[in-house]
PDB file of N, CA, C and O in Angstrom:
ATOM      1  N   MET A 677      27.253 -17.307 -10.419  1.00  0.00           N
ATOM      2  CA  MET A 677      27.370 -17.314 -11.874  1.00  0.00           C
ATOM      3  C   MET A 677      26.109 -17.921 -12.474  1.00  0.00           C
ATOM      4  O   MET A 677      25.632 -18.956 -12.048  1.00  0.00           O
ATOM      5  N   SER A 678      25.580 -17.262 -13.462  1.00  0.00           N
ATOM      6  CA  SER A 678      24.392 -17.740 -14.157  1.00  0.00           C
ATOM      7  C   SER A 678      24.743 -18.913 -15.068  1.00  0.00           C
ATOM      8  O   SER A 678      25.824 -18.945 -15.661  1.00  0.00           O
ATOM      9  N   LYS A 679      23.821 -19.833 -15.189  1.00  0.00           N
ATOM     10  CA  LYS A 679      24.077 -20.949 -16.102  1.00  0.00           C
ATOM     11  C   LYS A 679      24.094 -20.495 -17.557  1.00  0.00           C
ATOM     12  O   LYS A 679      24.591 -21.196 -18.421  1.00  0.00           O
ATOM     13  N   TYR A 680      23.576 -19.308 -17.818  1.00  0.00           N
ATOM     14  CA  TYR A 680      23.586 -18.767 -19.181  1.00  0.00           C
ATOM     15  C   TYR A 680      24.765 -17.824 -19.439  1.00  0.00           C
ATOM     16  O   TYR A 680      24.881 -17.250 -20.522  1.00  0.00           O
ATOM     17  N   GLU A 681      25.649 -17.663 -18.477  1.00  0.00           N
ATOM     18  CA  GLU A 681      26.776 -16.746 -18.644  1.00  0.00           C
ATOM     19  C   GLU A 681      27.628 -17.032 -19.887  1.00  0.00           C
ATOM     20  O   GLU A 681      28.031 -16.087 -20.583  1.00  0.00           O
ATOM     21  N   PRO A 682      27.898 -18.307 -20.238  1.00  0.00           N
ATOM     22  CA  PRO A 682      28.651 -18.546 -21.485  1.00  0.00           C
ATOM     23  C   PRO A 682      27.927 -17.979 -22.720  1.00  0.00           C
ATOM     24  O   PRO A 682      28.570 -17.447 -23.632  1.00  0.00           O
ATOM     25  N   LEU A 683      26.616 -18.043 -22.719  1.00  0.00           N
ATOM     26  CA  LEU A 683      25.836 -17.481 -23.830  1.00  0.00           C
ATOM     27  C   LEU A 683      25.920 -15.968 -23.827  1.00  0.00           C
ATOM     28  O   LEU A 683      26.145 -15.349 -24.869  1.00  0.00           O
ATOM     29  N   TRP A 684      25.759 -15.349 -22.652  1.00  0.00           N
ATOM     30  CA  TRP A 684      25.825 -13.886 -22.577  1.00  0.00           C
ATOM     31  C   TRP A 684      27.191 -13.386 -23.040  1.00  0.00           C
ATOM     32  O   TRP A 684      27.281 -12.413 -23.785  1.00  0.00           O
ATOM     33  N   ASN A 685      28.255 -14.070 -22.619  1.00  0.00           N
ATOM     34  CA  ASN A 685      29.600 -13.676 -23.061  1.00  0.00           C
ATOM     35  C   ASN A 685      29.771 -13.839 -24.561  1.00  0.00           C
ATOM     36  O   ASN A 685      30.361 -12.991 -25.228  1.00  0.00           O
ATOM     37  N   TRP A 686      29.245 -14.911 -25.112  1.00  0.00           N
ATOM     38  CA  TRP A 686      29.342 -15.159 -26.551  1.00  0.00           C
ATOM     39  C   TRP A 686      28.641 -14.057 -27.327  1.00  0.00           C
ATOM     40  O   TRP A 686      29.163 -13.556 -28.330  1.00  0.00           O
ATOM     41  N   ILE A 687      27.460 -13.662 -26.876  1.00  0.00           N
ATOM     42  CA  ILE A 687      26.701 -12.606 -27.559  1.00  0.00           C
ATOM     43  C   ILE A 687      27.486 -11.296 -27.513  1.00  0.00           C
ATOM     44  O   ILE A 687      27.625 -10.612 -28.521  1.00  0.00           O
ATOM     45  N   ARG A 688      28.013 -10.960 -26.348  1.00  0.00           N
ATOM     46  CA  ARG A 688      28.784  -9.715 -26.213  1.00  0.00           C
ATOM     47  C   ARG A 688      30.020  -9.748 -27.109  1.00  0.00           C
ATOM     48  O   ARG A 688      30.355  -8.768 -27.771  1.00  0.00           O
ATOM     49  N   GLU A 689      30.706 -10.871 -27.144  1.00  0.00           N
ATOM     50  CA  GLU A 689      31.919 -10.992 -27.954  1.00  0.00           C
ATOM     51  C   GLU A 689      31.623 -11.018 -29.448  1.00  0.00           C
ATOM     52  O   GLU A 689      32.503 -10.729 -30.260  1.00  0.00           O
ATOM     53  N   ASN A 690      30.391 -11.361 -29.813  1.00  0.00           N
ATOM     54  CA  ASN A 690      29.992 -11.378 -31.220  1.00  0.00           C
ATOM     55  C   ASN A 690      30.012  -9.967 -31.803  1.00  0.00           C
ATOM     56  O   ASN A 690      30.211  -9.782 -32.989  1.00  0.00           O
ATOM     57  N   ASP A 691      29.787  -8.962 -30.953  1.00  0.00           N
ATOM     58  CA  ASP A 691      29.914  -7.549 -31.307  1.00  0.00           C
ATOM     59  C   ASP A 691      29.117  -7.162 -32.545  1.00  0.00           C
ATOM     60  O   ASP A 691      29.659  -6.638 -33.514  1.00  0.00           O
ATOM     61  N   THR A 692      27.822  -7.424 -32.496  1.00  0.00           N
ATOM     62  CA  THR A 692      26.928  -7.015 -33.571  1.00  0.00           C
ATOM     63  C   THR A 692      25.676  -6.400 -32.954  1.00  0.00           C
ATOM     64  O   THR A 692      25.399  -6.608 -31.772  1.00  0.00           O
ATOM     65  N   ASP A 693      24.931  -5.634 -33.740  1.00  0.00           N
ATOM     66  CA  ASP A 693      23.728  -4.979 -33.213  1.00  0.00           C
ATOM     67  C   ASP A 693      22.611  -5.963 -32.896  1.00  0.00           C
ATOM     68  O   ASP A 693      21.833  -5.738 -31.977  1.00  0.00           O
ATOM     69  N   SER A 694      22.521  -7.034 -33.680  1.00  0.00           N
ATOM     70  CA  SER A 694      21.471  -8.028 -33.440  1.00  0.00           C
ATOM     71  C   SER A 694      21.924  -9.378 -33.985  1.00  0.00           C
ATOM     72  O   SER A 694      22.746  -9.443 -34.903  1.00  0.00           O
ATOM     73  N   ILE A 695      21.364 -10.404 -33.393  1.00  0.00           N
ATOM     74  CA  ILE A 695      21.684 -11.766 -33.823  1.00  0.00           C
ATOM     75  C   ILE A 695      20.506 -12.665 -33.499  1.00  0.00           C
ATOM     76  O   ILE A 695      19.808 -12.455 -32.503  1.00  0.00           O
ATOM     77  N   LYS A 696      20.277 -13.625 -34.362  1.00  0.00           N
ATOM     78  CA  LYS A 696      19.229 -14.612 -34.137  1.00  0.00           C
ATOM     79  C   LYS A 696      19.896 -15.971 -33.982  1.00  0.00           C
ATOM     80  O   LYS A 696      20.704 -16.370 -34.823  1.00  0.00           O
ATOM     81  N   LEU A 697      19.569 -16.657 -32.904  1.00  0.00           N
ATOM     82  CA  LEU A 697      20.110 -17.989 -32.653  1.00  0.00           C
ATOM     83  C   LEU A 697      18.984 -18.990 -32.503  1.00  0.00           C
ATOM     84  O   LEU A 697      17.930 -18.662 -31.948  1.00  0.00           O
ATOM     85  N   THR A 698      19.218 -20.191 -32.980  1.00  0.00           N
ATOM     86  CA  THR A 698      18.251 -21.263 -32.771  1.00  0.00           C
ATOM     87  C   THR A 698      18.449 -21.833 -31.367  1.00  0.00           C
ATOM     88  O   THR A 698      19.496 -21.646 -30.742  1.00  0.00           O
ATOM     89  N   PHE A 699      17.451 -22.539 -30.884  1.00  0.00           N
ATOM     90  CA  PHE A 699      17.573 -23.190 -29.580  1.00  0.00           C
ATOM     91  C   PHE A 699      18.773 -24.134 -29.586  1.00  0.00           C
ATOM     92  O   PHE A 699      19.499 -24.225 -28.597  1.00  0.00           O
ATOM     93  N   ASP A 700      18.998 -24.839 -30.699  1.00  0.00           N
ATOM     94  CA  ASP A 700      20.139 -25.760 -30.811  1.00  0.00           C
ATOM     95  C   ASP A 700      21.468 -25.015 -30.715  1.00  0.00           C
ATOM     96  O   ASP A 700      22.404 -25.478 -30.062  1.00  0.00           O
ATOM     97  N   GLU A 701      21.562 -23.852 -31.361  1.00  0.00           N
ATOM     98  CA  GLU A 701      22.791 -23.059 -31.292  1.00  0.00           C
ATOM     99  C   GLU A 701      23.032 -22.570 -29.862  1.00  0.00           C
ATOM    100  O   GLU A 701      24.167 -22.581 -29.382  1.00  0.00           O
ATOM    101  N   ILE A 702      21.965 -22.151 -29.206  1.00  0.00           N
ATOM    102  CA  ILE A 702      22.076 -21.706 -27.817  1.00  0.00           C
ATOM    103  C   ILE A 702      22.579 -22.846 -26.945  1.00  0.00           C
ATOM    104  O   ILE A 702      23.455 -22.653 -26.099  1.00  0.00           O
ATOM    105  N   GLU A 703      22.056 -24.040 -27.164  1.00  0.00           N
ATOM    106  CA  GLU A 703      22.483 -25.205 -26.393  1.00  0.00           C
ATOM    107  C   GLU A 703      23.975 -25.472 -26.594  1.00  0.00           C
ATOM    108  O   GLU A 703      24.702 -25.746 -25.631  1.00  0.00           O
ATOM    109  N   LYS A 704      24.448 -25.362 -27.828  1.00  0.00           N
ATOM    110  CA  LYS A 704      25.864 -25.599 -28.109  1.00  0.00           C
ATOM    111  C   LYS A 704      26.751 -24.537 -27.464  1.00  0.00           C
ATOM    112  O   LYS A 704      27.812 -24.847 -26.922  1.00  0.00           O
ATOM    113  N   ILE A 705      26.324 -23.289 -27.519  1.00  0.00           N
ATOM    114  CA  ILE A 705      27.115 -22.188 -26.965  1.00  0.00           C
ATOM    115  C   ILE A 705      27.116 -22.232 -25.437  1.00  0.00           C
ATOM    116  O   ILE A 705      28.163 -22.109 -24.804  1.00  0.00           O
ATOM    117  N   ALA A 706      25.931 -22.414 -24.848  1.00  0.00           N
ATOM    118  CA  ALA A 706      25.800 -22.370 -23.388  1.00  0.00           C
ATOM    119  C   ALA A 706      26.149 -23.697 -22.722  1.00  0.00           C
ATOM    120  O   ALA A 706      26.440 -23.738 -21.539  1.00  0.00           O
ATOM    121  N   GLY A 707      26.077 -24.773 -23.496  1.00  0.00           N
ATOM    122  CA  GLY A 707      26.347 -26.087 -22.930  1.00  0.00           C
ATOM    123  C   GLY A 707      25.166 -26.677 -22.183  1.00  0.00           C
ATOM    124  O   GLY A 707      25.301 -27.679 -21.499  1.00  0.00           O
ATOM    125  N   ILE A 708      24.003 -26.019 -22.304  1.00  0.00           N
ATOM    126  CA  ILE A 708      22.777 -26.490 -21.661  1.00  0.00           C
ATOM    127  C   ILE A 708      21.591 -26.241 -22.583  1.00  0.00           C
ATOM    128  O   ILE A 708      21.646 -25.382 -23.455  1.00  0.00           O
ATOM    129  N   SER A 709      20.529 -26.974 -22.359  1.00  0.00           N
ATOM    130  CA  SER A 709      19.303 -26.767 -23.129  1.00  0.00           C
ATOM    131  C   SER A 709      18.575 -25.534 -22.609  1.00  0.00           C
ATOM    132  O   SER A 709      18.580 -25.251 -21.414  1.00  0.00           O
ATOM    133  N   ILE A 710      17.938 -24.823 -23.515  1.00  0.00           N
ATOM    134  CA  ILE A 710      17.111 -23.687 -23.128  1.00  0.00           C
ATOM    135  C   ILE A 710      15.847 -24.246 -22.471  1.00  0.00           C
ATOM    136  O   ILE A 710      15.271 -25.218 -22.949  1.00  0.00           O
ATOM    137  N   ASP A 711      15.458 -23.657 -21.350  1.00  0.00           N
ATOM    138  CA  ASP A 711      14.260 -24.107 -20.644  1.00  0.00           C
ATOM    139  C   ASP A 711      13.534 -22.897 -20.059  1.00  0.00           C
ATOM    140  O   ASP A 711      13.896 -21.756 -20.348  1.00  0.00           O
ATOM    141  N   HIS A 712      12.517 -23.149 -19.240  1.00  0.00           N
ATOM    142  CA  HIS A 712      11.715 -22.048 -18.697  1.00  0.00           C
ATOM    143  C   HIS A 712      12.539 -21.060 -17.878  1.00  0.00           C
ATOM    144  O   HIS A 712      12.185 -19.895 -17.771  1.00  0.00           O
ATOM    145  N   SER A 713      13.653 -21.501 -17.313  1.00  0.00           N
ATOM    146  CA  SER A 713      14.490 -20.586 -16.525  1.00  0.00           C
ATOM    147  C   SER A 713      15.089 -19.482 -17.390  1.00  0.00           C
ATOM    148  O   SER A 713      15.476 -18.426 -16.878  1.00  0.00           O
ATOM    149  N   PHE A 714      15.155 -19.710 -18.699  1.00  0.00           N
ATOM    150  CA  PHE A 714      15.678 -18.699 -19.613  1.00  0.00           C
ATOM    151  C   PHE A 714      14.866 -17.413 -19.503  1.00  0.00           C
ATOM    152  O   PHE A 714      15.423 -16.316 -19.545  1.00  0.00           O
ATOM    153  N   LEU A 715      13.560 -17.538 -19.341  1.00  0.00           N
ATOM    154  CA  LEU A 715      12.699 -16.355 -19.248  1.00  0.00           C
ATOM    155  C   LEU A 715      13.045 -15.513 -18.024  1.00  0.00           C
ATOM    156  O   LEU A 715      12.987 -14.287 -18.080  1.00  0.00           O
ATOM    157  N   ASN A 716      13.396 -16.166 -16.933  1.00  0.00           N
ATOM    158  CA  ASN A 716      13.792 -15.429 -15.731  1.00  0.00           C
ATOM    159  C   ASN A 716      15.214 -14.903 -15.824  1.00  0.00           C
ATOM    160  O   ASN A 716      15.536 -13.871 -15.237  1.00  0.00           O
ATOM    161  N   SER A 717      16.062 -15.599 -16.548  1.00  0.00           N
ATOM    162  CA  SER A 717      17.479 -15.242 -16.642  1.00  0.00           C
ATOM    163  C   SER A 717      17.772 -14.197 -17.709  1.00  0.00           C
ATOM    164  O   SER A 717      18.833 -13.564 -17.683  1.00  0.00           O
ATOM    165  N   LYS A 718      16.851 -14.002 -18.638  1.00  0.00           N
ATOM    166  CA  LYS A 718      17.145 -13.120 -19.774  1.00  0.00           C
ATOM    167  C   LYS A 718      17.463 -11.687 -19.363  1.00  0.00           C
ATOM    168  O   LYS A 718      18.193 -10.999 -20.049  1.00  0.00           O
ATOM    169  N   LYS A 719      16.949 -11.246 -18.213  1.00  0.00           N
ATOM    170  CA  LYS A 719      17.250  -9.874 -17.767  1.00  0.00           C
ATOM    171  C   LYS A 719      18.730  -9.697 -17.433  1.00  0.00           C
ATOM    172  O   LYS A 719      19.243  -8.584 -17.445  1.00  0.00           O
ATOM    173  N   GLU A 720      19.435 -10.803 -17.148  1.00  0.00           N
ATOM    174  CA  GLU A 720      20.876 -10.737 -16.880  1.00  0.00           C
ATOM    175  C   GLU A 720      21.646 -10.199 -18.081  1.00  0.00           C
ATOM    176  O   GLU A 720      22.700  -9.592 -17.927  1.00  0.00           O
ATOM    177  N   LEU A 721      21.122 -10.430 -19.264  1.00  0.00           N
ATOM    178  CA  LEU A 721      21.805 -10.022 -20.489  1.00  0.00           C
ATOM    179  C   LEU A 721      21.962  -8.510 -20.571  1.00  0.00           C
ATOM    180  O   LEU A 721      22.885  -8.008 -21.212  1.00  0.00           O
ATOM    181  N   LEU A 722      21.092  -7.766 -19.889  1.00  0.00           N
ATOM    182  CA  LEU A 722      21.199  -6.304 -19.879  1.00  0.00           C
ATOM    183  C   LEU A 722      22.546  -5.857 -19.317  1.00  0.00           C
ATOM    184  O   LEU A 722      23.088  -4.831 -19.740  1.00  0.00           O
ATOM    185  N   ASN A 723      23.104  -6.629 -18.398  1.00  0.00           N
ATOM    186  CA  ASN A 723      24.420  -6.304 -17.835  1.00  0.00           C
ATOM    187  C   ASN A 723      25.530  -6.428 -18.870  1.00  0.00           C
ATOM    188  O   ASN A 723      26.639  -5.950 -18.644  1.00  0.00           O
ATOM    189  N   TYR A 724      25.244  -7.064 -19.988  1.00  0.00           N
ATOM    190  CA  TYR A 724      26.226  -7.263 -21.062  1.00  0.00           C
ATOM    191  C   TYR A 724      25.970  -6.316 -22.244  1.00  0.00           C
ATOM    192  O   TYR A 724      26.619  -6.417 -23.272  1.00  0.00           O
ATOM    193  N   GLY A 725      24.973  -5.423 -22.086  1.00  0.00           N
ATOM    194  CA  GLY A 725      24.684  -4.437 -23.117  1.00  0.00           C
ATOM    195  C   GLY A 725      23.717  -4.916 -24.185  1.00  0.00           C
ATOM    196  O   GLY A 725      23.558  -4.260 -25.211  1.00  0.00           O
ATOM    197  N   TYR A 726      23.079  -6.053 -23.947  1.00  0.00           N
ATOM    198  CA  TYR A 726      22.128  -6.608 -24.915  1.00  0.00           C
ATOM    199  C   TYR A 726      20.815  -6.951 -24.220  1.00  0.00           C
ATOM    200  O   TYR A 726      20.741  -6.989 -22.989  1.00  0.00           O
ATOM    201  N   LYS A 727      19.795  -7.175 -25.034  1.00  0.00           N
ATOM    202  CA  LYS A 727      18.511  -7.620 -24.503  1.00  0.00           C
ATOM    203  C   LYS A 727      17.963  -8.727 -25.390  1.00  0.00           C
ATOM    204  O   LYS A 727      18.368  -8.872 -26.552  1.00  0.00           O
ATOM    205  N   VAL A 728      17.058  -9.496 -24.818  1.00  0.00           N
ATOM    206  CA  VAL A 728      16.374 -10.532 -25.584  1.00  0.00           C
ATOM    207  C   VAL A 728      15.208  -9.867 -26.291  1.00  0.00           C
ATOM    208  O   VAL A 728      14.419  -9.154 -25.671  1.00  0.00           O
ATOM    209  N   GLY A 729      15.129 -10.075 -27.606  1.00  0.00           N
ATOM    210  CA  GLY A 729      14.018  -9.557 -28.384  1.00  0.00           C
ATOM    211  C   GLY A 729      12.934 -10.607 -28.485  1.00  0.00           C
ATOM    212  O   GLY A 729      12.466 -11.130 -27.463  1.00  0.00           O
ATOM    213  N   LYS A 730      12.615 -10.981 -29.681  1.00  0.00           N
ATOM    214  CA  LYS A 730      11.555 -11.957 -29.930  1.00  0.00           C
ATOM    215  C   LYS A 730      12.042 -13.379 -29.641  1.00  0.00           C
ATOM    216  O   LYS A 730      13.141 -13.764 -30.037  1.00  0.00           O
ATOM    217  N   ILE A 731      11.184 -14.130 -28.964  1.00  0.00           N
ATOM    218  CA  ILE A 731      11.401 -15.559 -28.762  1.00  0.00           C
ATOM    219  C   ILE A 731      10.319 -16.283 -29.545  1.00  0.00           C
ATOM    220  O   ILE A 731       9.132 -16.071 -29.303  1.00  0.00           O
ATOM    221  N   SER A 732      10.717 -17.094 -30.513  1.00  0.00           N
ATOM    222  CA  SER A 732       9.771 -17.842 -31.333  1.00  0.00           C
ATOM    223  C   SER A 732       9.784 -19.314 -30.926  1.00  0.00           C
ATOM    224  O   SER A 732      10.767 -20.018 -31.172  1.00  0.00           O
ATOM    225  N   LEU A 733       8.713 -19.739 -30.278  1.00  0.00           N
ATOM    226  CA  LEU A 733       8.608 -21.150 -29.909  1.00  0.00           C
ATOM    227  C   LEU A 733       8.374 -22.006 -31.141  1.00  0.00           C
ATOM    228  O   LEU A 733       8.887 -23.122 -31.236  1.00  0.00           O
ATOM    229  N   LYS A 734       7.619 -21.481 -32.099  1.00  0.00           N
ATOM    230  CA  LYS A 734       7.352 -22.222 -33.336  1.00  0.00           C
ATOM    231  C   LYS A 734       8.636 -22.414 -34.144  1.00  0.00           C
ATOM    232  O   LYS A 734       8.955 -23.509 -34.586  1.00  0.00           O
ATOM    233  N   GLY A 735       9.392 -21.341 -34.315  1.00  0.00           N
ATOM    234  CA  GLY A 735      10.627 -21.402 -35.090  1.00  0.00           C
ATOM    235  C   GLY A 735      11.826 -21.850 -34.270  1.00  0.00           C
ATOM    236  O   GLY A 735      12.895 -22.080 -34.815  1.00  0.00           O
ATOM    237  N   LYS A 736      11.646 -21.934 -32.956  1.00  0.00           N
ATOM    238  CA  LYS A 736      12.718 -22.306 -32.027  1.00  0.00           C
ATOM    239  C   LYS A 736      13.936 -21.403 -32.203  1.00  0.00           C
ATOM    240  O   LYS A 736      15.069 -21.859 -32.349  1.00  0.00           O
ATOM    241  N   THR A 737      13.667 -20.081 -32.174  1.00  0.00           N
ATOM    242  CA  THR A 737      14.725 -19.089 -32.302  1.00  0.00           C
ATOM    243  C   THR A 737      14.565 -18.009 -31.237  1.00  0.00           C
ATOM    244  O   THR A 737      13.468 -17.796 -30.707  1.00  0.00           O
ATOM    245  N   VAL A 738      15.663 -17.322 -30.969  1.00  0.00           N
ATOM    246  CA  VAL A 738      15.661 -16.180 -30.061  1.00  0.00           C
ATOM    247  C   VAL A 738      16.440 -15.062 -30.735  1.00  0.00           C
ATOM    248  O   VAL A 738      17.535 -15.284 -31.247  1.00  0.00           O
ATOM    249  N   ASP A 739      15.850 -13.863 -30.746  1.00  0.00           N
ATOM    250  CA  ASP A 739      16.524 -12.680 -31.266  1.00  0.00           C
ATOM    251  C   ASP A 739      17.159 -11.929 -30.100  1.00  0.00           C
ATOM    252  O   ASP A 739      16.508 -11.720 -29.065  1.00  0.00           O
ATOM    253  N   PHE A 740      18.407 -11.513 -30.276  1.00  0.00           N
ATOM    254  CA  PHE A 740      19.119 -10.722 -29.292  1.00  0.00           C
ATOM    255  C   PHE A 740      19.477  -9.399 -29.945  1.00  0.00           C
ATOM    256  O   PHE A 740      19.885  -9.361 -31.097  1.00  0.00           O
ATOM    257  N   GLU A 741      19.332  -8.297 -29.191  1.00  0.00           N
ATOM    258  CA  GLU A 741      19.575  -6.961 -29.734  1.00  0.00           C
ATOM    259  C   GLU A 741      20.434  -6.159 -28.783  1.00  0.00           C
ATOM    260  O   GLU A 741      20.288  -6.265 -27.560  1.00  0.00           O
ATOM    261  N   ILE A 742      21.295  -5.319 -29.342  1.00  0.00           N
ATOM    262  CA  ILE A 742      22.087  -4.426 -28.510  1.00  0.00           C
ATOM    263  C   ILE A 742      21.153  -3.389 -27.891  1.00  0.00           C
ATOM    264  O   ILE A 742      20.170  -2.981 -28.522  1.00  0.00           O
ATOM    265  N   VAL A 743      21.420  -3.006 -26.659  1.00  0.00           N
ATOM    266  CA  VAL A 743      20.651  -1.967 -25.998  1.00  0.00           C
ATOM    267  C   VAL A 743      21.142  -0.638 -26.548  1.00  0.00           C
ATOM    268  O   VAL A 743      22.351  -0.378 -26.571  1.00  0.00           O
ATOM    269  N   GLN A 744      20.243   0.198 -27.011  1.00  0.00           N
ATOM    270  CA  GLN A 744      20.622   1.480 -27.604  1.00  0.00           C
ATOM    271  C   GLN A 744      21.458   2.297 -26.631  1.00  0.00           C
ATOM    272  O   GLN A 744      21.181   2.335 -25.441  1.00  0.00           O
ATOM    273  N   GLY A 745      22.506   2.881 -27.134  1.00  0.00           N
ATOM    274  CA  GLY A 745      23.405   3.686 -26.329  1.00  0.00           C
ATOM    275  C   GLY A 745      24.497   2.873 -25.658  1.00  0.00           C
ATOM    276  O   GLY A 745      25.322   3.410 -24.952  1.00  0.00           O
ATOM    277  N   GLU A 746      24.512   1.555 -25.879  1.00  0.00           N
ATOM    278  CA  GLU A 746      25.505   0.693 -25.245  1.00  0.00           C
ATOM    279  C   GLU A 746      26.655   0.349 -26.174  1.00  0.00           C
ATOM    280  O   GLU A 746      27.628  -0.246 -25.754  1.00  0.00           O
ATOM    281  N   SER A 747      26.531   0.663 -27.466  1.00  0.00           N
ATOM    282  CA  SER A 747      27.586   0.272 -28.416  1.00  0.00           C
ATOM    283  C   SER A 747      28.815   1.127 -28.296  1.00  0.00           C
ATOM    284  O   SER A 747      28.834   2.159 -27.728  1.00  0.00           O
TER     285      SER A 747
END
């Protein structure tokens, strides 16, 4: 089980085409702080029908988008 699985499930259950979350929101949802492992783990989200879009280190946000044809 991925340490980000609670986040991936939350995104899938949110059932929207796109969503932007702050690092703080991700921490609350996943129960862990976002770190460098997120970059390696983000491909797991494809199994949930979503992908990671833009990651803003300055704004401390991450955009998540539905994979086309998965809705």
